[in-house]
mmCIF file of C-alpha atoms in Angstrom:
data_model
loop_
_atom_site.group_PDB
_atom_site.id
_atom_site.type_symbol
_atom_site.label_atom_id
_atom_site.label_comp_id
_atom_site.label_asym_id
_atom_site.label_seq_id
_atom_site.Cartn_x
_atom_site.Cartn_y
_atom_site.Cartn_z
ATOM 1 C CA UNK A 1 1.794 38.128 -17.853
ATOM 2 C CA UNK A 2 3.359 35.227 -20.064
ATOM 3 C CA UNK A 3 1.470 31.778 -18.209
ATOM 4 C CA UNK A 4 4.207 29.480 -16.280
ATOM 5 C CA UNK A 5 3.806 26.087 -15.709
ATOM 6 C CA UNK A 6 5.546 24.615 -12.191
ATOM 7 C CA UNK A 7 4.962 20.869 -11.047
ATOM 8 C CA UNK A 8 6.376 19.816 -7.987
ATOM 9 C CA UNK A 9 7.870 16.248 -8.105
ATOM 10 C CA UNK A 10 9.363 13.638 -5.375
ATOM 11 C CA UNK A 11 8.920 10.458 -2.998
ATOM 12 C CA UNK A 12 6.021 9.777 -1.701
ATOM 13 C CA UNK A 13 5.795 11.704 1.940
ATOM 14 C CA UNK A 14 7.966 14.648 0.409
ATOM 15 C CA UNK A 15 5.667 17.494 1.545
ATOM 16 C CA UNK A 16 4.789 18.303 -2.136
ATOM 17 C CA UNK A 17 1.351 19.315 -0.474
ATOM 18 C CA UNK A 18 2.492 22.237 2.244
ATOM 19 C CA UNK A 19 4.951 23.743 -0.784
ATOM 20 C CA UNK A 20 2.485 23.834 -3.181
ATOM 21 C CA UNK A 21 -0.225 25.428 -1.225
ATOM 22 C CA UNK A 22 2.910 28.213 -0.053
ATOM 23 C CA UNK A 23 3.875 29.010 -3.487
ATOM 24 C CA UNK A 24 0.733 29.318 -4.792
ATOM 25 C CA UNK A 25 0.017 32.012 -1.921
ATOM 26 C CA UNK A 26 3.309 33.732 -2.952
ATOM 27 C CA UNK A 27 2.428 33.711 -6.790
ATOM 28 C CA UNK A 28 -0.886 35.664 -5.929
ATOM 29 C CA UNK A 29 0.705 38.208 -4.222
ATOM 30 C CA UNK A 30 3.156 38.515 -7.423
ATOM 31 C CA UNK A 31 -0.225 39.334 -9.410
ATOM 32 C CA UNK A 32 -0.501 35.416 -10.865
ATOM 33 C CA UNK A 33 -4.025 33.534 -11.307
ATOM 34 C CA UNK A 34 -2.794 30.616 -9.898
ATOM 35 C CA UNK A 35 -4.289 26.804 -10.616
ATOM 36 C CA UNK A 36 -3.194 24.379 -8.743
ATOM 37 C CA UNK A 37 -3.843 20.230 -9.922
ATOM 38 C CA UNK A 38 -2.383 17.014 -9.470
ATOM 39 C CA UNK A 39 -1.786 13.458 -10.931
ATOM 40 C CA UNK A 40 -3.595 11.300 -11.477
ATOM 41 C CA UNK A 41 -6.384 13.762 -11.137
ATOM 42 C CA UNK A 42 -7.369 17.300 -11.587
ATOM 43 C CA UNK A 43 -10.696 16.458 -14.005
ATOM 44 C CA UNK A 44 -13.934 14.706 -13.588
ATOM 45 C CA UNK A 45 -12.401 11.898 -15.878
ATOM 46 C CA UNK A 46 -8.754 11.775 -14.776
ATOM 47 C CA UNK A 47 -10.282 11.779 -10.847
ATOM 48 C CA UNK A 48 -11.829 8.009 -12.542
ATOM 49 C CA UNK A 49 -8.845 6.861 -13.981
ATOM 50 C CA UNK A 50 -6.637 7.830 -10.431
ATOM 51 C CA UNK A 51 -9.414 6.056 -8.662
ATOM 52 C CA UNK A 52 -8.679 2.791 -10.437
ATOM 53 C CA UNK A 53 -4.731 3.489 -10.625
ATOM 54 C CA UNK A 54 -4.447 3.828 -6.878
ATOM 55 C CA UNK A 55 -6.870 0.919 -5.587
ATOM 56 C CA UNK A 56 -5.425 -1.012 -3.345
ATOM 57 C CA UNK A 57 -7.042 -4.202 -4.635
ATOM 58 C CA UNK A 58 -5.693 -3.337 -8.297
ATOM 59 C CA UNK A 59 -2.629 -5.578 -6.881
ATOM 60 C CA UNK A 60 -2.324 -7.703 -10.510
ATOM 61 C CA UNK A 61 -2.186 -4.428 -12.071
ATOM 62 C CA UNK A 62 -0.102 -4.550 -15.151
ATOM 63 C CA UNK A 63 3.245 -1.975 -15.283
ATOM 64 C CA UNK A 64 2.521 -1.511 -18.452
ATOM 65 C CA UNK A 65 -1.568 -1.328 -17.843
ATOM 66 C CA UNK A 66 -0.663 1.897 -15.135
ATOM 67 C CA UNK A 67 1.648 3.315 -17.832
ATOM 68 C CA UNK A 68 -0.996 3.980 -20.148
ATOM 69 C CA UNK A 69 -4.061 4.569 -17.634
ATOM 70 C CA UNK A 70 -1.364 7.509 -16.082
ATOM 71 C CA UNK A 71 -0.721 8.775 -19.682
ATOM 72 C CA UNK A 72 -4.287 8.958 -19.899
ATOM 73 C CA UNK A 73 -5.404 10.706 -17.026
ATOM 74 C CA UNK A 74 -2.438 13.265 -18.015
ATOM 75 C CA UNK A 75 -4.028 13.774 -21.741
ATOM 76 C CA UNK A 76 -7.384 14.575 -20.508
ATOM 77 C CA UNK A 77 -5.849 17.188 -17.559
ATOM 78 C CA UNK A 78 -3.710 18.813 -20.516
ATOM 79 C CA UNK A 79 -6.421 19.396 -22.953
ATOM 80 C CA UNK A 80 -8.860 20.667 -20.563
ATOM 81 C CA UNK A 81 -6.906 22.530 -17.796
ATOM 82 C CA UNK A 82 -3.462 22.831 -18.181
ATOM 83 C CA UNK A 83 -2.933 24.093 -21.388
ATOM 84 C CA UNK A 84 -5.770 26.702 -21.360
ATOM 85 C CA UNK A 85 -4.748 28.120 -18.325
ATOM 86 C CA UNK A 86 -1.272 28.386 -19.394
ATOM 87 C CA UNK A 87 -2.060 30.016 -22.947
ATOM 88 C CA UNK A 88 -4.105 31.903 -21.329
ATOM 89 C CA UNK A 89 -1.439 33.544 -18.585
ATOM 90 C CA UNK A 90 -2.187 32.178 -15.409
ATOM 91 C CA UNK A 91 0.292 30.029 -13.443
ATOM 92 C CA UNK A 92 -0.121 26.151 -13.083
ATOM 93 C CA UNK A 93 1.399 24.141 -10.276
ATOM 94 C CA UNK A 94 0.918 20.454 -10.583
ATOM 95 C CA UNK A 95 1.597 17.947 -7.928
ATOM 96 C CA UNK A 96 3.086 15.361 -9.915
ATOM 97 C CA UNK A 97 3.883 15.522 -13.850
ATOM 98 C CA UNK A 98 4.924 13.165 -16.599
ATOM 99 C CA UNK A 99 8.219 12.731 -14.111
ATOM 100 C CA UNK A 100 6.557 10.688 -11.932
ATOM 101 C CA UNK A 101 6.077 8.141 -14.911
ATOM 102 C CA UNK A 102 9.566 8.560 -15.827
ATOM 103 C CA UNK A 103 10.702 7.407 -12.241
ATOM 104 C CA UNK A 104 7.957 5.366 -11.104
ATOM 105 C CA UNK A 105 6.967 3.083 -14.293
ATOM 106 C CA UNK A 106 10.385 3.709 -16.411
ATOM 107 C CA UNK A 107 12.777 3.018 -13.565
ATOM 108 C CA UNK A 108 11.328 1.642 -11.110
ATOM 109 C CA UNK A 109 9.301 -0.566 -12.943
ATOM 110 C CA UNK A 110 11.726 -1.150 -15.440
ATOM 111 C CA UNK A 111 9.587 -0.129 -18.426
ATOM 112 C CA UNK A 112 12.646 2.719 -19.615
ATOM 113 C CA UNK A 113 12.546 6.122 -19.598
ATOM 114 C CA UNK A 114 12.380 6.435 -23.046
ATOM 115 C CA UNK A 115 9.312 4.134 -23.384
ATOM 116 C CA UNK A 116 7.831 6.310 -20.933
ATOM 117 C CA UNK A 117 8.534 9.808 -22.797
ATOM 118 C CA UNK A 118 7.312 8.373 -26.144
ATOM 119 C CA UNK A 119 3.939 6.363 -24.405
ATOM 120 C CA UNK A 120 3.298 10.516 -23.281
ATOM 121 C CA UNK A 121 4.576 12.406 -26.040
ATOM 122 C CA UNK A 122 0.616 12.921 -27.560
ATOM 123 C CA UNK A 123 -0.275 13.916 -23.716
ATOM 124 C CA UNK A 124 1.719 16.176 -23.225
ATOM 125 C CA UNK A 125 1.963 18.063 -26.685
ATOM 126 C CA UNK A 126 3.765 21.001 -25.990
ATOM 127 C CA UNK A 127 3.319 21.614 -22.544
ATOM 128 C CA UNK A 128 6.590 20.648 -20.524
ATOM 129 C CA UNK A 129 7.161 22.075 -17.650
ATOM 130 C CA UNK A 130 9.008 25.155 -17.141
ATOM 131 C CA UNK A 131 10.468 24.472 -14.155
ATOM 132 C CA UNK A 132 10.255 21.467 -12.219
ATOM 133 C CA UNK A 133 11.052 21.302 -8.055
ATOM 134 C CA UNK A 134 12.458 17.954 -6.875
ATOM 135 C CA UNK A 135 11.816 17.734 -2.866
ATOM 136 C CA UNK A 136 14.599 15.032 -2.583
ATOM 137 C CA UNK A 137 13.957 12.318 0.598
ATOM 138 C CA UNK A 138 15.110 9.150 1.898
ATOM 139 C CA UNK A 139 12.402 6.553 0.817
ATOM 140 C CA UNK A 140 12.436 5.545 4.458
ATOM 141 C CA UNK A 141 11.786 8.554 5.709
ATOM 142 C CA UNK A 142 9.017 9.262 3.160
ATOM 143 C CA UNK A 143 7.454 5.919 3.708
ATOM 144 C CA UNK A 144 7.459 6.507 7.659
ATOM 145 C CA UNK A 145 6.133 9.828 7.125
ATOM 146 C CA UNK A 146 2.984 8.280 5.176
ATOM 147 C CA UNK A 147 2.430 5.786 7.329
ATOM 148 C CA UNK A 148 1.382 8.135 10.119
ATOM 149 C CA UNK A 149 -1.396 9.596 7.973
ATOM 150 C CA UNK A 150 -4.048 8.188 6.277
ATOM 151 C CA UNK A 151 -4.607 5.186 4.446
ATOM 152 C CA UNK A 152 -2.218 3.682 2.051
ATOM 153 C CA UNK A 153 -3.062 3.522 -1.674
ATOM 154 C CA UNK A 154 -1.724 0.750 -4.007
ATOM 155 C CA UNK A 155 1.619 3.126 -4.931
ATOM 156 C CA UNK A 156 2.253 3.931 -1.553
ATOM 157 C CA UNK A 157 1.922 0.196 -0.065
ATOM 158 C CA UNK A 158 4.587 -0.651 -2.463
ATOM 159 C CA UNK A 159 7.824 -2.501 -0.999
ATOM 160 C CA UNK A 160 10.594 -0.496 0.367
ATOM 161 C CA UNK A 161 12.954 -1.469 -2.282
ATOM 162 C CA UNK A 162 10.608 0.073 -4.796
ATOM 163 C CA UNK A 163 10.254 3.121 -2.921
ATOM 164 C CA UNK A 164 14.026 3.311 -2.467
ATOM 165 C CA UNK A 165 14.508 2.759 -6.598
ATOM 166 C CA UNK A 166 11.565 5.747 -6.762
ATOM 167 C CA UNK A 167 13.933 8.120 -4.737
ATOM 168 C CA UNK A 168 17.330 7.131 -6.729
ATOM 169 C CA UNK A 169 15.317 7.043 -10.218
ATOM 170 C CA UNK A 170 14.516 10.868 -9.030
ATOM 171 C CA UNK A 171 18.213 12.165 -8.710
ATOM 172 C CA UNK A 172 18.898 10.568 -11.908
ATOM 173 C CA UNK A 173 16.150 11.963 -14.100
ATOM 174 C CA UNK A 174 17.395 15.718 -12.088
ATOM 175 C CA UNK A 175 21.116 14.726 -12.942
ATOM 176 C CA UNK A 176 19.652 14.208 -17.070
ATOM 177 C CA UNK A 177 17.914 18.045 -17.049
ATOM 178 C CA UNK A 178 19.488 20.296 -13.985
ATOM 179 C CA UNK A 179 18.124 22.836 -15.961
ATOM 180 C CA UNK A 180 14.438 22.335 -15.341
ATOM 181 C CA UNK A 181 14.621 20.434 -12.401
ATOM 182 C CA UNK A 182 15.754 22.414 -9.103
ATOM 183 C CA UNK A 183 16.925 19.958 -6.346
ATOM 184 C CA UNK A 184 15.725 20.738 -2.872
ATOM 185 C CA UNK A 185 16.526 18.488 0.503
ATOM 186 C CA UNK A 186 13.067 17.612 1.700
ATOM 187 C CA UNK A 187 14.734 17.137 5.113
ATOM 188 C CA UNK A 188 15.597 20.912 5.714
ATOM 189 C CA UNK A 189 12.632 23.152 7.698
ATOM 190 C CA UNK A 190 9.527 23.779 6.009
ATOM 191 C CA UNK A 191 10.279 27.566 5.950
ATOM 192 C CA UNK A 192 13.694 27.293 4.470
ATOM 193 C CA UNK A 193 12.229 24.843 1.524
ATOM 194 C CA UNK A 194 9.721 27.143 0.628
ATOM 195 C CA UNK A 195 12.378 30.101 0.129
ATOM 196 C CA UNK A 196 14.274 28.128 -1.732
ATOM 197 C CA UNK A 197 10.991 26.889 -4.048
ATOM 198 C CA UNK A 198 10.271 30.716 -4.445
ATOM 199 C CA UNK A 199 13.528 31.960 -5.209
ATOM 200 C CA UNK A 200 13.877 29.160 -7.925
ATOM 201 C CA UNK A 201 10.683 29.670 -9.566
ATOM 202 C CA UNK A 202 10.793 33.250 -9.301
ATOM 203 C CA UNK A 203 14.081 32.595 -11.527
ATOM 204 C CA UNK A 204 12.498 30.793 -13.849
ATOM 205 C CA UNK A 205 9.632 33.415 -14.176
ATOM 206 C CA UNK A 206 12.185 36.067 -15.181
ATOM 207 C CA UNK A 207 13.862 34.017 -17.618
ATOM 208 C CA UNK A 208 10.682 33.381 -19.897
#
């Protein structure tokens, strides 16, 4: 089996965390060795870095500062678990890829997107995703989601405004590639989302 690479992408409070644990149940039963990571995150050292980009009392933290410390989480979780696991035929599912940096530090902080793809371009070396899911949601409904969980982090206590340019910076970057990046309305039941997520990476698994 040729390795696939799916990350899962969206507002904060999307349900990226109920998909991703559905479709890597329904990969399995297609015969995939399925990994499943996130961002920041997914290695002893990229765990550090995420612990220091999502501290609350990082307030006076730098756009450009969390553009490079996410860049460099993401190098670190490419070189030692993404790309193996790929070349070596298994299927990777990533909450959160180098999308999230488009839309959070090149739009919504203002950085550009371009800024953003070139800052990543050594990170990511050849490993794009080949498809990319978009759970699409309201910021307000995200944010109210959130708060009836846990804790905030530094991201997630941003200002509504932020979390509203987060949302519109995501239908943008899916308007720029519709190819990769498969739209879904995060407000539809659970069930019907994760049909949809399966049908469109199942697609993009026979296409390869």
């Amino acid at each position: 089996m040729k390795g696939i690479f799916i990350t899962m992408e969206g507002p904060d409070g999307a349900g990226k965390t109920t998909q991703i644990r559905r479709l890597s149940q329904a990969l399995e039963e297609q015969g995939y060795e399925v990994i499943i990571t996130r961002e920041p995150g997914g290695t002893p050292i990229s765990e550090a870095v995420r612990g220091i980009l999502l501290d609350p009392e990082y307030k006076e933290m730098k756009p450009e500062t969390e553009l490079l410390l996410y860049a460099s989480a993401r190098a670190q979780l490419v070189g030692e678990v993404i790309g193996p696991a790929v070349d070596a035929g298994k299927a990777v599912i990533s909450d959160r890829f180098v999308d999230s940096s488009v839309v959070y530090q090149g739009i919504a902080r203002g950085l550009g997107v371009e800024t953003v793809y070139e800052v990543n371009r050594p990170a990511i070396g050849k490993y794009m995703p080949d498809v990319t899911i978009l759970l699409d949601l309201p910021a307000e409904t995200g944010i109210a989601r959130k708060k009836d969980q846990a804790e905030l982090d530094r991201m997630e206590q941003e200002s509504l405004e932020f979390h509203r340019k987060v949302a519109e910076g995501y239908r943008r970057l899916a308007a720029r590639d519709p190819e990769r990046i498969q739209t879904i309305d995060a407000t539809l039941p659970i069930d019907t989302i994760c049909d949809m997520i399966k049908d469109k990476v199942y697609r993009a698994i026979q296409s390869k």
